[in-house]
Amino acid sequence: MAETQSVSGQTPAQQRAGWVTGTLVLFCLASTIVTVIAGLVQVSFGEYSMTFLEAWRAVFNPNVIFNINTWSAFLFGTELPEMSTASIVVWELRLPRVFVGVITGSTLAVSGAIFQAVTRNELASPFVLGVSSGAGFAVLATLIVFSGLASILPLIATLGGAVAFILVYTIAWKGGTNPVRLVLAGVIVNMVFQSLQQGLFFFADDLGVVQTAVAWLTGSLTGTGWDEVRIAILPAVLSCAIAIGGARQLNVLMLGERTARSLGMRVERTRFLLSVVAILAASAAIAVAGIVSFFGLVVPHIVRNTVGGDYRRLILGCLFAGPALMVVADVGARLALSGTQLPVGVVTGLVGGPYFLYLMRKQQSMGEL
């Protein structure tokens, strides 16, 4: 089918044979090593005193790793079998934070990559297009006003993100959409939902809820546990799997609307459906880690500059690079100030903000947005 042919004109057989490159394999391997090393550093620090060796021995304890009952307790909330104190501290209190970082990093990176394709705009991300703010408002309203619904946060975040993106799409629609109008509409919707978030604080009477909400708005992995892993893992796996399957459609979208239509693609339908996948991915991260700004903008660019623009490589690279950079950022947030843990969103914002400015300065005209 013509729809499956790549920009370079290769046949489908050539595509299947050639898209996995040595650079991609090395990149994914290096990202995995970085994730593991950063994770081991993360689990070595905490209130319970233990040496690096003791912490790492607990991580690789075969009695935990190969015990079905422990994984049942972790993933389904059943009764935890008897474990050593070191194993309980590492596996119950410290490692879940790393796993949440892995889930958050991969979903935000994949979401950003999809949004950059459907808008054909390298400045696009869940944060810039208002999806993060919409999902954030929905989750914040749940925490402050409807606390009894906290068990379905991913669904609420997805609905909030979907409403925000539908508003963006509606504002940008004028006989169709284009990258410029989508981004400008995203900026408007983002500002509106951020104002609504600030207004919600007037309805919060409990100081503890306010502190939780503030930490959540800045993006934080502090205090996350297996409950957060259980909340996010299914939507994360589903959205990332669909993103991998839709990589060729993303490649076609990058050719431009006219070319995509000539290849038989229903552009608006495909763009909307892939946007729903991106919203689901971003919402899974937002529901457990809050609003981690600019992460979905920066990571796809790092991957693209390393492995190339083919979305089959790009999505796979994001699945490995996202966790590596998120866990590293969380380690930096934890160790930057002695005795104080910064929200990880502060670290990503300090890096992502200047990078966003750099990308804006690169643009030669508004028509390239």
Coordinates of C-alpha atoms in Angstrom, one line a residue:
M1 CA 0.0 0.0 0.0
A2 CA 1.2 3.5 -0.8
E3 CA 0.3 4.6 2.7
T4 CA 3.0 2.5 4.2
Q5 CA 5.8 3.9 2.1
S6 CA 8.4 6.1 3.8
V7 CA 9.6 9.6 2.9
S8 CA 12.7 8.1 1.2
G9 CA 10.6 6.0 -1.1
Q10 CA 11.8 2.7 0.3
T11 CA 9.6 -0.4 0.0
P12 CA 7.9 -1.9 3.0
A13 CA 10.4 -4.8 3.0
Q14 CA 13.3 -2.4 3.1
Q15 CA 11.7 -0.4 5.9
R16 CA 11.3 -3.5 8.0
A17 CA 14.8 -4.5 7.4
G18 CA 16.5 -1.1 7.9
W19 CA 14.7 1.0 10.6
V20 CA 16.5 -0.8 13.5
T21 CA 20.0 0.7 13.4
G22 CA 23.1 0.2 15.5
T23 CA 22.8 3.7 16.7
L24 CA 19.3 3.0 18.0
V25 CA 20.4 -0.2 19.7
L26 CA 23.3 1.6 21.4
F27 CA 21.1 4.5 22.4
C28 CA 18.5 2.2 24.0
L29 CA 21.3 0.2 25.8
A30 CA 23.0 3.4 27.1
S31 CA 19.6 4.8 28.3
T32 CA 18.9 1.5 30.1
I33 CA 22.3 1.6 31.8
V34 CA 21.7 5.2 32.9
T35 CA 18.3 4.3 34.3
V36 CA 19.6 1.4 36.3
I37 CA 22.6 3.4 37.7
A38 CA 20.3 6.4 38.6
G39 CA 17.8 4.0 40.1
L40 CA 20.5 2.4 42.3
V41 CA 21.7 5.8 43.4
Q42 CA 18.1 6.8 44.3
V43 CA 17.4 3.7 46.4
S44 CA 20.6 4.3 48.4
F45 CA 19.4 7.4 50.1
G46 CA 16.6 7.7 52.7
E47 CA 15.8 8.1 56.4
Y48 CA 16.6 4.5 57.1
S49 CA 20.4 4.3 57.2
M50 CA 22.1 1.6 55.0
T51 CA 25.2 1.4 53.0
F52 CA 25.2 1.4 49.2
L53 CA 26.1 -2.3 49.2
E54 CA 23.2 -3.2 51.5
A55 CA 20.7 -1.2 49.4
W56 CA 21.9 -2.8 46.2
R57 CA 21.9 -6.3 47.7
A58 CA 18.3 -5.7 48.7
V59 CA 17.4 -4.6 45.1
F60 CA 18.8 -7.7 43.6
N61 CA 17.6 -10.1 46.4
P62 CA 16.4 -13.2 44.5
N63 CA 14.0 -14.1 47.3
V64 CA 12.1 -11.0 46.3
I65 CA 12.6 -10.8 42.5
F66 CA 11.6 -14.4 41.9
N67 CA 8.8 -14.6 44.4
I68 CA 5.3 -14.5 42.8
N69 CA 3.7 -13.6 46.1
T70 CA 5.8 -10.4 46.5
W71 CA 4.9 -9.2 43.0
S72 CA 1.3 -10.0 43.7
A73 CA 1.5 -7.8 46.7
F74 CA 3.3 -5.0 44.8
L75 CA 1.0 -5.0 41.7
F76 CA -2.3 -6.1 43.1
G77 CA -2.2 -5.0 46.8
T78 CA -2.4 -8.5 48.3
E79 CA -0.7 -9.4 51.6
L80 CA 3.0 -8.8 51.6
P81 CA 5.0 -12.0 52.5
E82 CA 7.7 -11.9 55.1
M83 CA 10.8 -10.0 54.0
S84 CA 14.0 -8.6 55.6
T85 CA 13.9 -5.0 56.9
A86 CA 16.3 -3.9 54.2
S87 CA 14.2 -5.5 51.5
I88 CA 11.0 -3.9 52.8
V89 CA 12.7 -0.4 53.0
V90 CA 14.0 -0.7 49.4
W91 CA 11.1 -2.5 47.7
E92 CA 8.2 -0.9 49.6
L93 CA 9.5 2.7 50.1
R94 CA 12.3 3.5 47.6
L95 CA 12.0 1.4 44.4
P96 CA 8.4 2.4 43.7
R97 CA 9.6 6.0 43.3
V98 CA 12.0 4.8 40.6
F99 CA 9.3 2.8 38.8
V100 CA 6.9 5.8 38.9
G101 CA 9.8 7.8 37.3
V102 CA 10.2 5.2 34.6
I103 CA 6.4 5.3 33.8
T104 CA 6.2 9.1 33.9
G105 CA 9.3 9.6 31.8
S106 CA 8.3 7.2 29.1
T107 CA 4.7 8.4 28.8
L108 CA 5.5 12.1 28.8
A109 CA 8.2 11.5 26.2
V110 CA 5.9 9.5 23.9
S111 CA 3.1 12.0 24.4
G112 CA 5.4 14.9 23.4
A113 CA 6.6 13.0 20.3
I114 CA 3.1 12.3 19.1
F115 CA 2.0 15.9 19.6
Q116 CA 5.0 17.1 17.6
A117 CA 4.0 14.9 14.8
V118 CA 0.2 15.6 14.7
T119 CA 0.9 19.4 14.8
R120 CA 4.1 19.2 12.7
N121 CA 5.6 21.5 15.2
E122 CA 8.8 21.0 17.2
L123 CA 7.5 23.3 19.9
A124 CA 4.5 21.1 20.7
S125 CA 4.2 19.1 23.9
P126 CA 1.4 18.3 26.4
F127 CA 2.4 21.3 28.4
V128 CA 2.4 23.8 25.5
L129 CA -0.9 22.5 24.0
G130 CA -2.8 22.9 27.3
V131 CA -3.3 19.2 27.9
S132 CA -1.2 19.2 31.0
S133 CA -3.1 22.1 32.4
G134 CA -6.5 20.6 31.6
A135 CA -5.6 17.3 33.2
G136 CA -4.0 19.2 36.1
F137 CA -7.1 21.2 36.7
A138 CA -9.2 18.0 36.8
V139 CA -6.9 16.2 39.2
L140 CA -6.5 19.3 41.4
A141 CA -10.3 19.7 41.6
T142 CA -10.5 16.1 42.6
L143 CA -7.9 16.5 45.4
I144 CA -9.5 19.6 46.8
V145 CA -13.2 19.4 46.1
F146 CA -14.0 15.8 45.2
S147 CA -11.5 13.8 47.3
G148 CA -13.7 10.7 47.3
L149 CA -12.9 10.2 43.6
A150 CA -9.1 10.0 44.2
S151 CA -9.1 6.3 43.2
I152 CA -9.9 7.0 39.6
L153 CA -7.4 9.8 39.0
P154 CA -6.1 8.5 35.7
L155 CA -9.6 8.6 34.3
I156 CA -10.2 12.1 35.6
A157 CA -6.9 13.3 34.3
T158 CA -7.6 11.8 30.9
L159 CA -11.0 13.5 30.8
G160 CA -9.5 16.8 31.8
G161 CA -6.8 16.5 29.2
A162 CA -9.3 15.5 26.6
V163 CA -11.6 18.5 27.3
A164 CA -8.6 20.8 27.1
F165 CA -7.5 19.4 23.8
I166 CA -11.0 19.5 22.3
L167 CA -11.1 23.2 23.3
V168 CA -7.8 23.7 21.6
Y169 CA -9.0 21.8 18.5
T170 CA -12.3 23.8 18.4
I171 CA -10.5 27.1 18.7
A172 CA -8.0 26.2 16.1
W173 CA -10.5 24.8 13.6
K174 CA -11.2 26.9 10.6
G175 CA -12.1 24.5 7.8
G176 CA -9.4 22.3 9.2
T177 CA -6.4 22.9 11.5
N178 CA -2.8 23.9 11.0
P179 CA 0.2 23.9 13.3
V180 CA 0.2 27.6 14.0
R181 CA -3.4 27.8 15.1
L182 CA -3.1 24.6 17.3
V183 CA -0.1 26.0 19.2
L184 CA -1.6 29.5 19.7
A185 CA -4.9 27.9 20.8
G186 CA -3.0 25.7 23.2
V187 CA -1.3 28.7 24.8
I188 CA -4.7 30.3 25.3
V189 CA -6.3 27.2 26.9
N190 CA -3.2 26.6 29.0
M191 CA -3.5 30.1 30.5
V192 CA -7.2 29.7 31.2
F193 CA -6.8 26.3 33.0
Q194 CA -3.8 27.6 35.0
S195 CA -6.0 30.5 36.2
L196 CA -8.7 28.0 37.2
Q197 CA -6.1 26.0 39.1
Q198 CA -5.1 29.0 41.1
G199 CA -8.8 29.8 41.8
L200 CA -9.3 26.3 43.3
F201 CA -7.1 27.1 46.3
F202 CA -9.8 29.4 47.6
F203 CA -11.9 26.3 48.2
A204 CA -9.2 24.4 50.2
D205 CA -9.6 24.5 54.0
D206 CA -7.1 21.8 54.9
L207 CA -3.5 22.9 54.9
G208 CA -2.3 19.4 54.2
V209 CA -4.4 19.3 51.1
V210 CA -3.0 22.6 50.0
Q211 CA 0.6 21.5 50.5
T212 CA -0.1 18.3 48.6
A213 CA -1.7 20.3 45.7
V214 CA 1.2 22.7 45.5
A215 CA 3.7 19.8 45.4
W216 CA 1.6 18.1 42.8
L217 CA 1.4 21.3 40.6
T218 CA 5.1 21.6 40.5
G219 CA 5.6 17.9 39.6
S220 CA 7.0 15.6 42.2
L221 CA 7.8 11.9 42.7
T222 CA 8.3 12.3 46.5
G223 CA 6.2 9.9 48.5
T224 CA 5.0 7.9 45.5
G225 CA 4.6 4.2 46.1
W226 CA 3.1 1.0 44.6
D227 CA -0.4 2.6 44.7
E228 CA 0.8 5.1 42.0
V229 CA 2.4 2.3 40.0
R230 CA -0.9 0.4 40.0
I231 CA -2.8 3.5 39.0
A232 CA -0.6 4.4 36.0
I233 CA 0.8 1.2 34.6
L234 CA -2.1 0.0 32.5
P235 CA -2.9 3.3 30.7
A236 CA 0.9 3.8 30.2
V237 CA 1.4 0.4 28.6
L238 CA -1.7 0.8 26.5
S239 CA -0.8 4.2 25.2
C240 CA 2.8 3.3 24.5
A241 CA 1.8 0.1 22.7
I242 CA -0.6 2.0 20.4
A243 CA 2.0 4.7 19.8
I244 CA 4.5 2.1 18.6
G245 CA 1.8 0.6 16.3
G246 CA 0.9 4.1 15.0
A247 CA 4.5 5.1 14.2
R248 CA 4.1 4.7 10.4
Q249 CA 1.0 6.9 10.5
L250 CA 3.0 9.5 12.4
N251 CA 5.6 9.4 9.6
V252 CA 3.0 10.0 7.0
L253 CA 1.6 13.0 9.0
M254 CA 5.1 14.5 9.0
L255 CA 5.0 14.7 5.2
G256 CA 2.3 17.3 5.3
E257 CA -1.5 17.3 4.9
R258 CA -1.5 17.4 1.1
T259 CA 0.9 14.5 0.7
A260 CA -0.8 12.5 3.5
R261 CA -4.2 12.9 1.7
S262 CA -2.6 11.9 -1.6
L263 CA -1.5 8.7 0.1
G264 CA -5.1 7.9 1.2
M265 CA -4.9 9.0 4.8
R266 CA -7.9 10.6 6.5
V267 CA -5.8 13.3 8.0
E268 CA -8.1 14.9 10.6
R269 CA -9.4 11.5 11.8
T270 CA -5.9 10.1 12.2
R271 CA -4.6 13.3 13.8
F272 CA -7.5 13.3 16.3
L273 CA -7.1 9.6 17.2
L274 CA -3.4 9.8 17.7
S275 CA -3.9 12.9 19.8
V276 CA -6.2 10.8 22.1
V277 CA -3.3 8.4 22.5
A278 CA -1.0 11.3 23.5
I279 CA -3.6 12.6 25.9
L280 CA -3.9 9.1 27.6
A281 CA -0.1 8.9 27.9
A282 CA 0.3 12.3 29.4
S283 CA -2.7 11.8 31.7
A284 CA -1.2 8.6 33.1
A285 CA 1.9 10.6 34.1
I286 CA 0.1 13.6 35.4
A287 CA -2.2 11.5 37.6
V288 CA 0.7 10.2 39.7
A289 CA 3.5 12.7 39.3
G290 CA 1.7 16.0 38.7
I291 CA 2.7 18.5 36.1
V292 CA 6.3 17.9 35.1
S293 CA 6.9 20.9 32.8
F294 CA 8.7 20.8 29.4
F295 CA 9.7 17.1 29.7
G296 CA 7.6 16.1 26.7
L297 CA 9.2 18.9 24.7
V298 CA 12.8 18.2 25.4
V299 CA 13.1 14.4 25.3
P300 CA 11.8 13.9 21.7
H301 CA 14.3 16.4 20.5
I302 CA 17.2 14.6 22.2
V303 CA 16.1 11.3 20.7
R304 CA 15.5 12.8 17.2
N305 CA 18.9 14.4 17.1
T306 CA 20.5 11.0 18.1
V307 CA 18.5 8.3 16.2
G308 CA 16.8 10.3 13.4
G309 CA 13.3 11.4 12.6
D310 CA 11.7 8.1 11.6
Y311 CA 8.9 7.7 14.2
R312 CA 9.5 4.0 14.6
R313 CA 12.9 4.8 15.9
L314 CA 11.8 7.9 17.7
I315 CA 9.0 6.3 19.7
L316 CA 11.2 3.4 20.7
G317 CA 14.0 5.8 21.7
C318 CA 11.6 7.9 23.8
L319 CA 10.5 4.8 25.7
F320 CA 14.1 4.3 26.8
A321 CA 15.4 7.9 27.0
G322 CA 12.4 9.2 28.9
P323 CA 12.9 7.0 32.0
A324 CA 16.6 7.6 32.0
L325 CA 16.2 11.4 32.0
M326 CA 13.3 11.4 34.5
V327 CA 15.1 9.2 37.0
V328 CA 18.3 11.3 36.6
A329 CA 16.3 14.5 37.1
D330 CA 14.7 13.0 40.2
V331 CA 18.0 12.1 41.7
G332 CA 19.2 15.6 41.0
A333 CA 16.1 17.0 42.6
R334 CA 16.7 14.9 45.7
L335 CA 20.4 15.5 46.1
A336 CA 20.7 19.1 44.9
L337 CA 20.0 20.6 48.3
S338 CA 21.2 18.9 51.5
G339 CA 18.2 17.9 53.6
T340 CA 15.6 19.3 51.1
Q341 CA 14.0 17.5 48.2
L342 CA 13.1 19.7 45.2
P343 CA 10.1 18.8 43.1
V344 CA 11.4 17.1 39.9
G345 CA 9.3 19.6 37.9
V346 CA 11.6 22.4 39.1
V347 CA 14.6 20.6 37.6
T348 CA 12.8 19.9 34.3
G349 CA 11.5 23.4 34.1
L350 CA 15.0 24.9 34.7
V351 CA 16.3 22.8 31.8
G352 CA 13.2 22.9 29.6
G353 CA 12.5 26.6 29.8
P354 CA 15.8 27.7 28.2
Y355 CA 15.5 24.9 25.7
F356 CA 12.0 26.1 24.7
L357 CA 13.4 29.6 24.2
Y358 CA 16.2 28.1 22.0
L359 CA 13.7 26.3 19.8
M360 CA 11.7 29.5 19.4
R361 CA 14.8 31.4 18.4
K362 CA 15.6 28.8 15.8
Q363 CA 12.3 29.4 13.9
Q364 CA 12.8 31.6 10.8
S365 CA 9.2 32.5 10.5
M366 CA 5.8 31.9 12.1
G367 CA 4.9 29.8 9.1
E368 CA 7.3 27.2 10.3
L369 CA 5.6 26.7 13.7

